[in-house]
Amino acid sequence: MKIDFIAGARPNFMKIAPMIKALRNDSEKKHSFRLVHTGQHYDRNMSDTFFEQLGIPTPDFNLYAGGGTQAEQTAKIMVGYESLLINDPCDLCIVVGDVTSTMACSIAAKKLNIKVAHVEAGIRSGDMSMPEEINRIITDSICDIFFTTSEVANENLKKMCVTEDRIFFVGN
């Protein structure tokens, strides 16, 4: 199985690192992965040293989404990731958190019939004026696999008619 890990901001890389380490330590090597940086948040401190400290490789791809309005960023990320998937599809797209990259890559993958897993699924603030809340709701509405951090998140997903066999409590 080929897995894409999507990261749009520095904290996403930190959350993805344990999963990448687990795949690297898998003695059977059933899964391959690639790390996709959307470039949503540019951070000049993200040097090779940053990735070495996390124990993960530098990204295989950078979509260079950069700044712009929410719509511009979403469009750049979706177009860039869709192009990558058309040329070299994965079997599973793993997104993290609630940044624009999370929503945009989820949509691009699902439109190409690729399964999507969401780390930190089911979190809700209830504040629809926050772009992150919109990103969370849209992402969770189309995902296949949900990794949650709390029982409250599990309940939020069940209210969306997500079946328990697709929800995996992993903690914070």
PDB file of C-alpha atoms in Angstrom, residues 3 6 19 23 30 38 52-53 57 63 66 71-72 74-75 81 90 110 126 129 140 145 150 156-158 160 168:
ATOM      1  CA  ILE A   3       0.519   6.114   1.651  1.00  0.00           C
ATOM      2  CA  ILE A   6       0.116  15.479   3.968  1.00  0.00           C
ATOM      3  CA  MET A  19       3.570   7.276  11.898  1.00  0.00           C
ATOM      4  CA  LEU A  23       6.335   2.462   8.859  1.00  0.00           C
ATOM      5  CA  LYS A  30       4.212  -3.858   3.204  1.00  0.00           C
ATOM      6  CA  THR A  38       1.770  21.685   0.593  1.00  0.00           C
ATOM      7  CA  GLU A  52      16.530  15.067  11.138  1.00  0.00           C
ATOM      8  CA  GLN A  53      15.448  15.994  14.672  1.00  0.00           C
ATOM      9  CA  PRO A  57      12.884  12.514   5.630  1.00  0.00           C
ATOM     10  CA  LEU A  63       3.283  21.967  -3.711  1.00  0.00           C
ATOM     11  CA  GLY A  66       2.315  29.882  -0.400  1.00  0.00           C
ATOM     12  CA  ALA A  71      -9.799  30.274  -1.758  1.00  0.00           C
ATOM     13  CA  GLU A  72      -6.490  30.861  -3.546  1.00  0.00           C
ATOM     14  CA  THR A  74      -7.264  25.896  -1.386  1.00  0.00           C
ATOM     15  CA  ALA A  75      -7.198  26.017  -5.183  1.00  0.00           C
ATOM     16  CA  TYR A  81      -2.053  17.532  -5.221  1.00  0.00           C
ATOM     17  CA  CYS A  90      -1.468   6.585  -3.727  1.00  0.00           C
ATOM     18  CA  LYS A 110     -11.659  11.660  -2.695  1.00  0.00           C
ATOM     19  CA  GLY A 126     -18.776  25.067  17.245  1.00  0.00           C
ATOM     20  CA  SER A 129     -16.688  31.824  11.720  1.00  0.00           C
ATOM     21  CA  ASP A 140     -14.663  14.642   8.330  1.00  0.00           C
ATOM     22  CA  ILE A 145     -10.872   6.444   8.456  1.00  0.00           C
ATOM     23  CA  SER A 150     -10.966  12.147  22.714  1.00  0.00           C
ATOM     24  CA  ASN A 156     -19.104  14.144  17.279  1.00  0.00           C
ATOM     25  CA  LEU A 157     -18.330  11.691  14.484  1.00  0.00           C
ATOM     26  CA  LYS A 158     -21.131   9.346  15.531  1.00  0.00           C
ATOM     27  CA  MET A 160     -22.374  12.570  11.665  1.00  0.00           C
ATOM     28  CA  PHE A 168      -9.911   4.737  16.031  1.00  0.00           C
TER      29      PHE A 168
END
